[in-house]
XYZ file of C-alpha atoms in Angstrom:
514
model
C -132.569 -9.611 7.993
C -134.050 -13.151 8.687
C -132.250 -16.125 6.382
C -136.841 -17.161 6.285
C -136.810 -13.971 4.233
C -133.321 -14.147 2.314
C -134.127 -17.573 1.281
C -137.646 -16.178 -0.508
C -136.729 -13.836 -1.468
C -133.416 -15.313 -3.647
C -135.552 -16.509 -6.192
C -136.075 -13.050 -7.422
C -132.814 -10.801 -6.541
C -130.130 -13.671 -7.333
C -130.821 -13.935 -10.305
C -131.320 -10.296 -11.385
C -128.125 -10.011 -9.451
C -126.188 -12.687 -10.915
C -127.943 -11.607 -14.423
C -126.142 -8.047 -13.989
C -122.637 -10.702 -13.479
C -122.678 -12.340 -16.524
C -123.325 -9.091 -18.836
C -119.195 -8.257 -16.935
C -118.298 -11.799 -17.589
C -118.666 -11.593 -21.314
C -115.463 -12.178 -22.545
C -115.369 -15.136 -20.913
C -118.779 -17.600 -21.590
C -116.863 -20.515 -19.182
C -116.928 -18.101 -16.315
C -120.645 -17.190 -17.524
C -122.070 -20.834 -17.969
C -120.989 -21.652 -14.168
C -122.324 -19.021 -13.162
C -125.561 -19.779 -14.293
C -125.194 -23.103 -13.330
C -124.212 -22.392 -10.172
C -127.395 -19.853 -9.863
C -129.785 -22.478 -11.054
C -128.279 -25.036 -8.944
C -128.438 -23.002 -5.981
C -132.697 -21.861 -6.423
C -133.092 -25.210 -6.962
C -132.249 -25.785 -3.363
C -133.931 -23.158 -2.886
C -136.994 -23.642 -3.805
C -137.248 -27.210 -2.571
C -136.322 -25.919 0.741
C -139.498 -23.659 0.412
C -141.780 -25.670 -1.152
C -140.968 -28.205 2.578
C -141.160 -24.851 5.391
C -144.420 -24.253 3.705
C -145.833 -27.315 4.015
C -144.902 -27.835 7.200
C -145.317 -24.240 8.835
C -148.061 -22.288 6.599
C -147.803 -19.639 4.193
C -145.177 -17.538 4.725
C -145.050 -14.096 4.298
C -141.879 -11.308 3.674
C -142.016 -7.536 3.357
C -139.672 -5.948 1.336
C -137.576 -2.922 3.295
C -140.177 -3.807 6.481
C -142.168 -1.571 4.790
C -145.557 -3.165 4.808
C -149.402 -3.383 3.261
C -150.514 -0.995 1.105
C -147.518 0.585 1.152
C -145.265 -2.308 0.563
C -144.092 -4.842 -1.811
C -144.862 -7.491 -0.149
C -143.625 -11.693 -1.395
C -145.701 -15.095 -0.322
C -145.188 -17.888 -0.606
C -147.618 -20.906 -0.150
C -148.185 -24.309 -2.101
C -149.396 -23.387 -5.124
C -146.538 -21.057 -5.829
C -143.609 -23.089 -3.992
C -144.546 -25.857 -5.984
C -144.723 -23.842 -9.342
C -141.568 -21.759 -8.682
C -140.093 -25.625 -7.607
C -141.230 -26.941 -11.019
C -140.124 -23.582 -13.112
C -136.147 -23.822 -12.199
C -135.707 -27.729 -12.175
C -137.298 -27.221 -16.270
C -134.967 -23.790 -16.437
C -131.940 -25.732 -15.416
C -132.743 -28.660 -17.994
C -133.657 -26.812 -20.585
C -130.246 -23.951 -19.903
C -127.738 -27.361 -20.248
C -129.095 -28.470 -23.204
C -128.856 -24.707 -24.219
C -125.019 -25.542 -23.522
C -124.382 -27.852 -25.285
C -126.645 -26.525 -28.564
C -123.691 -23.459 -28.283
C -126.522 -21.428 -28.261
C -125.707 -19.482 -25.020
C -122.014 -19.545 -25.928
C -122.509 -17.356 -29.427
C -120.941 -14.225 -30.812
C -123.028 -12.268 -33.621
C -119.935 -10.946 -35.327
C -118.125 -8.992 -32.240
C -121.154 -8.591 -29.837
C -121.386 -11.227 -27.079
C -123.913 -13.716 -26.178
C -126.975 -11.852 -23.475
C -128.559 -15.730 -23.360
C -127.176 -16.073 -19.655
C -128.021 -12.835 -18.478
C -131.853 -12.985 -20.345
C -131.924 -16.226 -19.013
C -131.349 -15.733 -15.646
C -133.345 -12.132 -15.835
C -136.612 -14.714 -17.493
C -136.044 -16.586 -14.303
C -136.147 -13.636 -12.247
C -139.609 -12.778 -13.732
C -141.198 -16.153 -13.273
C -140.358 -16.146 -10.134
C -141.451 -12.553 -9.089
C -145.107 -13.673 -10.692
C -145.230 -16.723 -8.515
C -144.249 -14.633 -5.517
C -145.560 -11.639 -5.240
C -148.333 -10.142 -2.976
C -149.916 -7.842 -5.237
C -151.049 -6.749 -9.083
C -148.381 -4.617 -9.479
C -145.656 -6.286 -8.939
C -147.266 -8.838 -10.598
C -147.327 -6.493 -13.326
C -143.898 -5.898 -13.088
C -142.872 -9.713 -13.342
C -144.807 -10.791 -16.667
C -142.590 -6.811 -17.716
C -139.895 -8.273 -16.494
C -140.215 -11.722 -17.822
C -141.261 -10.258 -21.829
C -138.556 -7.897 -21.884
C -136.212 -10.542 -21.428
C -138.403 -12.910 -23.246
C -138.562 -10.547 -26.850
C -134.311 -11.476 -26.754
C -134.794 -14.286 -26.720
C -137.045 -15.240 -29.283
C -135.012 -12.973 -31.283
C -132.489 -14.638 -31.002
C -130.258 -15.031 -34.823
C -132.365 -12.359 -35.978
C -133.874 -13.813 -39.041
C -136.523 -12.667 -41.367
C -138.908 -15.390 -40.060
C -138.184 -15.072 -36.481
C -137.910 -10.492 -36.754
C -141.798 -11.235 -38.013
C -142.958 -13.449 -34.899
C -141.426 -11.272 -32.710
C -143.488 -8.487 -34.186
C -146.464 -10.024 -33.591
C -145.576 -11.841 -29.926
C -144.738 -8.303 -28.815
C -147.681 -6.167 -30.434
C -149.614 -8.983 -28.314
C -147.882 -8.622 -24.628
C -147.816 -5.017 -25.229
C -151.343 -5.573 -25.574
C -151.809 -7.452 -23.127
C -150.217 -5.873 -20.754
C -151.934 -2.745 -21.244
C -155.008 -3.872 -20.463
C -153.984 -5.746 -17.540
C -152.051 -2.450 -15.915
C -155.332 -0.001 -16.847
C -157.423 -3.213 -15.157
C -154.879 -2.020 -12.583
C -154.907 1.176 -12.324
C -159.003 0.240 -11.995
C -158.562 -1.518 -9.306
C -156.804 0.976 -6.945
C -159.045 3.651 -7.903
C -162.519 1.818 -7.152
C -160.565 -0.174 -3.928
C -157.126 1.941 -2.484
C -155.407 -0.821 -2.861
C -153.393 -3.194 -5.189
C -152.165 -5.480 -2.441
C -154.068 -9.072 -2.516
C -154.391 -9.742 0.715
C -155.928 -6.879 1.222
C -158.793 -7.030 -2.066
C -159.628 -9.985 -0.731
C -161.020 -7.536 1.458
C -162.432 -5.294 -0.276
C -163.462 -6.313 -3.303
C -166.211 -8.437 -1.244
C -167.764 -4.736 -0.106
C -167.837 -3.958 -4.192
C -171.123 -3.594 -6.174
C -171.763 -6.915 -8.014
C -171.636 -5.207 -11.529
C -168.643 -4.072 -10.708
C -166.944 -7.214 -8.875
C -167.829 -8.907 -12.303
C -166.318 -6.184 -14.833
C -162.802 -6.119 -12.477
C -162.816 -10.390 -12.847
C -163.327 -10.052 -16.053
C -160.796 -7.648 -17.225
C -158.540 -9.150 -15.410
C -159.073 -12.642 -17.328
C -158.981 -11.167 -20.651
C -156.139 -9.137 -19.820
C -154.032 -12.732 -18.018
C -156.093 -15.318 -20.577
C -154.054 -13.458 -23.709
C -150.749 -14.053 -21.489
C -151.865 -17.640 -20.903
C -153.311 -18.456 -24.760
C -156.419 -19.130 -23.861
C -159.936 -19.420 -27.125
C -159.382 -16.931 -28.322
C -157.142 -15.067 -27.477
C -154.185 -17.355 -28.591
C -153.800 -16.397 -32.016
C -150.431 -14.907 -31.023
C -148.772 -17.969 -29.742
C -148.510 -20.776 -32.597
C -146.788 -17.945 -35.585
C -144.901 -16.928 -31.890
C -143.031 -20.087 -30.630
C -142.154 -22.609 -33.432
C -139.335 -19.955 -34.834
C -137.275 -19.330 -32.045
C -133.792 -21.668 -31.327
C -135.517 -25.037 -29.316
C -134.309 -24.091 -25.654
C -135.834 -20.575 -25.771
C -139.110 -22.319 -27.797
C -138.976 -25.166 -24.925
C -138.928 -22.783 -21.361
C -141.133 -20.266 -23.255
C -143.502 -23.274 -24.044
C -143.142 -24.628 -20.755
C -143.679 -21.711 -18.479
C -145.159 -18.259 -19.852
C -148.592 -19.896 -20.359
C -148.088 -21.407 -17.090
C -147.351 -18.419 -15.293
C -150.398 -16.903 -16.962
C -152.575 -19.365 -15.734
C -151.519 -19.019 -11.781
C -151.666 -15.696 -12.295
C -155.425 -16.504 -13.403
C -155.844 -18.673 -10.795
C -154.739 -16.569 -8.239
C -156.219 -13.790 -8.983
C -159.626 -15.483 -9.655
C -160.161 -18.192 -6.386
C -158.279 -14.706 -3.953
C -160.257 -12.017 -5.295
C -163.347 -13.431 -7.046
C -164.491 -16.890 -5.234
C -167.843 -19.084 -6.719
C -169.513 -21.128 -5.043
C -170.934 -23.037 -8.570
C -169.510 -23.597 -11.597
C -168.259 -20.981 -13.164
C -170.090 -20.671 -16.883
C -168.055 -18.506 -18.660
C -164.738 -20.092 -18.030
C -166.716 -23.652 -18.760
C -167.117 -22.586 -22.460
C -163.764 -20.817 -22.557
C -162.017 -23.805 -21.549
C -163.957 -26.652 -24.494
C -163.408 -23.418 -26.587
C -159.533 -24.175 -26.244
C -159.383 -28.085 -25.854
C -161.035 -28.463 -29.217
C -159.627 -25.459 -31.143
C -155.755 -26.197 -30.092
C -156.368 -29.429 -30.264
C -158.379 -29.583 -33.797
C -155.032 -26.560 -35.594
C -152.566 -29.711 -34.126
C -154.366 -32.304 -36.450
C -153.653 -29.905 -39.233
C -150.280 -29.045 -38.911
C -147.201 -30.514 -41.034
C -144.499 -29.033 -38.695
C -143.738 -30.548 -35.366
C -143.069 -26.637 -33.575
C -146.488 -25.710 -34.377
C -148.468 -29.413 -33.830
C -146.674 -28.983 -30.656
C -147.967 -24.928 -29.705
C -150.917 -26.050 -30.953
C -151.266 -28.868 -28.177
C -149.797 -26.561 -25.600
C -152.862 -24.337 -26.418
C -155.367 -27.348 -26.273
C -154.103 -28.400 -23.012
C -154.627 -24.871 -21.676
C -157.781 -25.098 -21.698
C -157.860 -28.683 -19.096
C -156.138 -25.659 -16.064
C -158.956 -23.682 -16.765
C -161.583 -26.184 -16.626
C -160.257 -27.391 -12.946
C -160.438 -23.531 -11.595
C -163.782 -23.288 -13.428
C -165.452 -26.356 -11.976
C -165.097 -23.857 -8.565
C -164.217 -26.745 -6.033
C -161.269 -27.552 -3.688
C -161.423 -30.721 -6.100
C -161.301 -29.118 -9.237
C -158.523 -26.773 -8.000
C -156.240 -29.529 -6.517
C -157.200 -31.432 -10.387
C -155.674 -27.494 -12.143
C -152.814 -28.000 -9.650
C -151.756 -31.175 -10.444
C -152.509 -30.587 -14.449
C -149.729 -27.167 -13.805
C -146.529 -29.231 -13.025
C -147.477 -32.026 -15.434
C -148.368 -29.536 -18.434
C -144.771 -27.902 -17.477
C -142.509 -30.631 -17.344
C -144.294 -32.403 -21.169
C -143.668 -28.802 -22.750
C -140.407 -28.582 -21.805
C -139.701 -32.305 -22.230
C -142.060 -32.418 -26.403
C -139.892 -28.847 -27.561
C -136.308 -30.063 -26.780
C -136.522 -33.607 -28.398
C -138.528 -31.370 -31.534
C -134.836 -29.935 -30.987
C -132.857 -32.900 -31.216
C -134.859 -34.044 -34.114
C -134.667 -30.805 -35.753
C -130.417 -31.322 -35.347
C -130.653 -34.570 -36.677
C -133.092 -34.319 -39.746
C -131.949 -30.754 -40.311
C -135.722 -30.153 -40.444
C -139.427 -30.563 -38.894
C -141.382 -30.774 -41.445
C -143.498 -34.507 -41.285
C -143.324 -34.251 -44.637
C -139.754 -34.482 -45.108
C -139.596 -36.898 -41.711
C -138.965 -40.368 -41.563
C -136.545 -43.494 -40.704
C -135.571 -41.596 -37.511
C -136.115 -44.573 -34.462
C -133.851 -46.582 -37.286
C -131.044 -44.631 -36.730
C -131.841 -42.630 -33.643
C -133.719 -44.863 -31.073
C -133.229 -43.288 -28.042
C -134.676 -40.141 -29.467
C -137.806 -42.589 -29.899
C -138.044 -43.265 -26.333
C -137.681 -39.859 -25.444
C -140.086 -38.616 -27.649
C -142.301 -41.197 -26.923
C -142.543 -40.582 -23.158
C -143.660 -37.630 -23.224
C -146.173 -38.202 -25.601
C -148.064 -40.502 -24.171
C -148.749 -38.825 -21.156
C -149.554 -35.745 -23.375
C -152.233 -38.481 -24.487
C -153.479 -39.119 -20.906
C -152.366 -42.811 -21.234
C -152.009 -45.044 -17.956
C -149.904 -44.807 -15.927
C -147.740 -41.023 -16.932
C -148.474 -38.109 -15.089
C -150.907 -36.840 -18.247
C -153.360 -38.812 -16.695
C -153.226 -38.524 -13.186
C -154.070 -35.131 -13.681
C -156.787 -35.469 -16.809
C -158.289 -38.541 -13.874
C -158.150 -35.714 -10.953
C -159.826 -32.692 -13.364
C -163.091 -35.828 -14.142
C -162.955 -36.812 -10.519
C -163.661 -32.543 -9.614
C -166.101 -33.018 -12.589
C -168.199 -35.797 -11.553
C -168.566 -34.601 -7.710
C -169.406 -31.279 -9.604
C -172.283 -33.069 -11.846
C -173.448 -30.073 -13.625
C -175.072 -30.347 -17.075
C -172.321 -27.911 -18.091
C -168.975 -28.977 -16.113
C -170.248 -32.848 -17.241
C -170.618 -31.183 -21.424
C -166.536 -30.095 -20.784
C -165.391 -33.228 -19.121
C -166.822 -34.806 -22.044
C -165.482 -32.276 -24.299
C -161.431 -33.207 -22.542
C -162.225 -36.788 -23.229
C -162.864 -36.224 -26.705
C -159.827 -33.989 -27.056
C -157.251 -36.556 -25.167
C -158.367 -38.956 -27.285
C -157.717 -36.384 -30.495
C -154.077 -35.034 -28.729
C -153.092 -38.884 -28.646
C -153.950 -39.292 -32.664
C -152.288 -35.676 -33.431
C -149.271 -37.249 -31.759
C -148.936 -40.793 -33.211
C -149.596 -39.169 -36.132
C -146.525 -37.519 -35.750
C -144.852 -40.591 -34.135
C -145.466 -43.030 -37.198
C -144.316 -40.280 -39.778
C -141.624 -38.676 -38.209
C -140.134 -41.815 -36.459
C -140.940 -45.737 -39.011
C -142.119 -43.936 -41.377
C -140.725 -43.695 -45.096
C -137.089 -42.555 -44.504
C -134.683 -39.596 -45.956
C -131.035 -38.582 -46.300
C -130.158 -37.731 -42.829
C -127.503 -35.093 -42.338
C -126.129 -36.162 -38.536
C -125.823 -33.510 -36.069
C -127.073 -30.958 -38.066
C -128.102 -27.685 -36.805
C -130.542 -25.201 -39.314
C -130.623 -22.368 -36.804
C -127.880 -20.163 -38.091
C -126.954 -19.281 -34.777
C -125.039 -22.017 -33.938
C -122.129 -24.031 -35.565
C -122.806 -27.725 -36.725
C -121.662 -29.180 -32.733
C -119.618 -32.279 -32.844
C -120.802 -35.981 -31.006
C -119.381 -34.390 -28.090
C -121.161 -31.101 -27.630
C -124.285 -32.151 -28.957
C -124.166 -35.111 -25.685
C -125.658 -32.425 -23.030
C -128.185 -31.897 -25.257
C -129.546 -35.412 -25.064
C -128.736 -34.942 -21.063
C -130.798 -32.385 -20.595
C -133.887 -33.703 -22.313
C -133.789 -37.077 -21.274
C -133.420 -35.470 -17.934
C -137.168 -33.181 -18.903
C -138.536 -36.670 -19.978
C -137.247 -38.839 -16.342
C -138.460 -35.456 -14.359
C -142.158 -36.443 -16.527
C -141.707 -39.774 -15.458
C -140.985 -38.833 -11.648
C -143.928 -36.805 -11.571
C -146.325 -39.687 -12.399
C -144.090 -41.905 -9.234
C -144.542 -39.638 -7.647
C -148.314 -39.205 -8.174
C -149.541 -40.590 -4.889
C -147.957 -37.814 -2.813
C -148.843 -34.960 -5.059
C -152.003 -35.414 -5.602
C -151.999 -34.963 -1.288
C -149.894 -31.637 -1.585
C -152.173 -30.859 -4.287
C -155.603 -31.349 -1.998
C -154.077 -29.408 0.577
C -152.648 -26.420 -2.290
C -156.001 -26.353 -3.463
C -157.680 -26.037 0.292
C -155.237 -23.137 1.113
C -156.099 -21.513 -2.418
C -160.366 -21.750 -1.159
C -159.461 -20.408 2.363
C -159.004 -16.845 1.677
C -158.913 -15.748 5.231
C -156.082 -17.971 6.006
C -154.115 -15.814 2.900
C -155.204 -12.665 4.636
C -154.016 -13.860 8.300
C -150.747 -14.688 6.847
C -150.073 -11.459 5.272
C -151.929 -8.839 7.560
C -151.302 -10.450 10.535
C -148.153 -9.426 10.861
C -148.671 -5.676 11.937
C -152.351 -6.792 12.955
C -154.514 -5.602 10.007
C -157.388 -7.320 8.680
């Protein structure tokens, strides 16, 4: 076993093994906490090594157990998957810090030890598996690993509201999973393989009707997981009810894993030389429906959830343009959106702790009592709205430049929608900012945590939460500061996605199979 094999497999294997150890350490929460921190820090270093290696040496491939396609499980790391993995692990580390500060990670329900630590590590393993897998069935397994752990996390502290939201989430997720598994079975039936590299060579030989059917079925199944309109109905009702760190990691990563899977499968298996009309329409609808929902909500978490839906449309827009520039813009937007959503939901959790509510009608005067919190909300809000020089502006500019290069009527129309939605997003977040931070203040109960899972914290206990939220905001600022290198890297990642032959060669030529 080579060092390369270990380091590529580590983001999947290490969290799973550590989750088992964390269960054994249940009587000692401090040991669980140390284990979780150690694993996450090590995986940040591992993802950093991986991104440097794929950028200098090209796509890295590991065949589990030495079994080559179509028999074995293949892990493939290229620029897009390595960048997504690094971003995800950094966000998971900051959210983990926040959760330990809030106390959700250590809380016991009656005499049952907290399952947060092992479940959180399993969630990370599922995310990493989707990013690194080289075949459709293992991608499905990654989604299921991720979703099984998310079912546990979303119902921590099983109030009636959380159980109701979890049922919506579970039924929708299972429906998407059944559809995805059925589609994978159909793919195998007509091609004899589920390996992505082999499918990239087999699918073009199918008749056009079958290709279109498979592409649409994959888009439908993964679109539910990504929160694409009109398949988004579950998201605004599910995410806001969970504890703040759970909501933050869900909003930051779960839908983006779905977007990543759409980008990976559509660009590799169903490449298009012209803009994709259907996805352009769906991207525009996703932008509009999401932002209109955000404008009409009174609950801050629901505002952010609808904004999350809206900005999924921007990433889909980049894919729908069907160009290297569009894929590069979608890649930048993916990184930006993971960091900014985590930041906003963590700050919302702090706001709820400070005021005991996230209802805009009951909030007010936060700026006077919590100026740092005010800044921590303002910076990612400006980024999400696309104000320069933040990362959101860089990502939107990249997409608009890609649209201008295509310049078809529909692409330009959706680009116009993107500009309008950016303004409406800014309006929605400005409304939140003015009402919550500068509106008429109500009685404030410092450090009140309304979540029945978590006891009222002390100032010392709350410090890790502020540090974690501040770190998430700083990561977003670092994305903006590194706009030049990030854009160049995203361009190379987009070229990788467009070069299907290079991907097939990297995966299959290890045994001389083209």
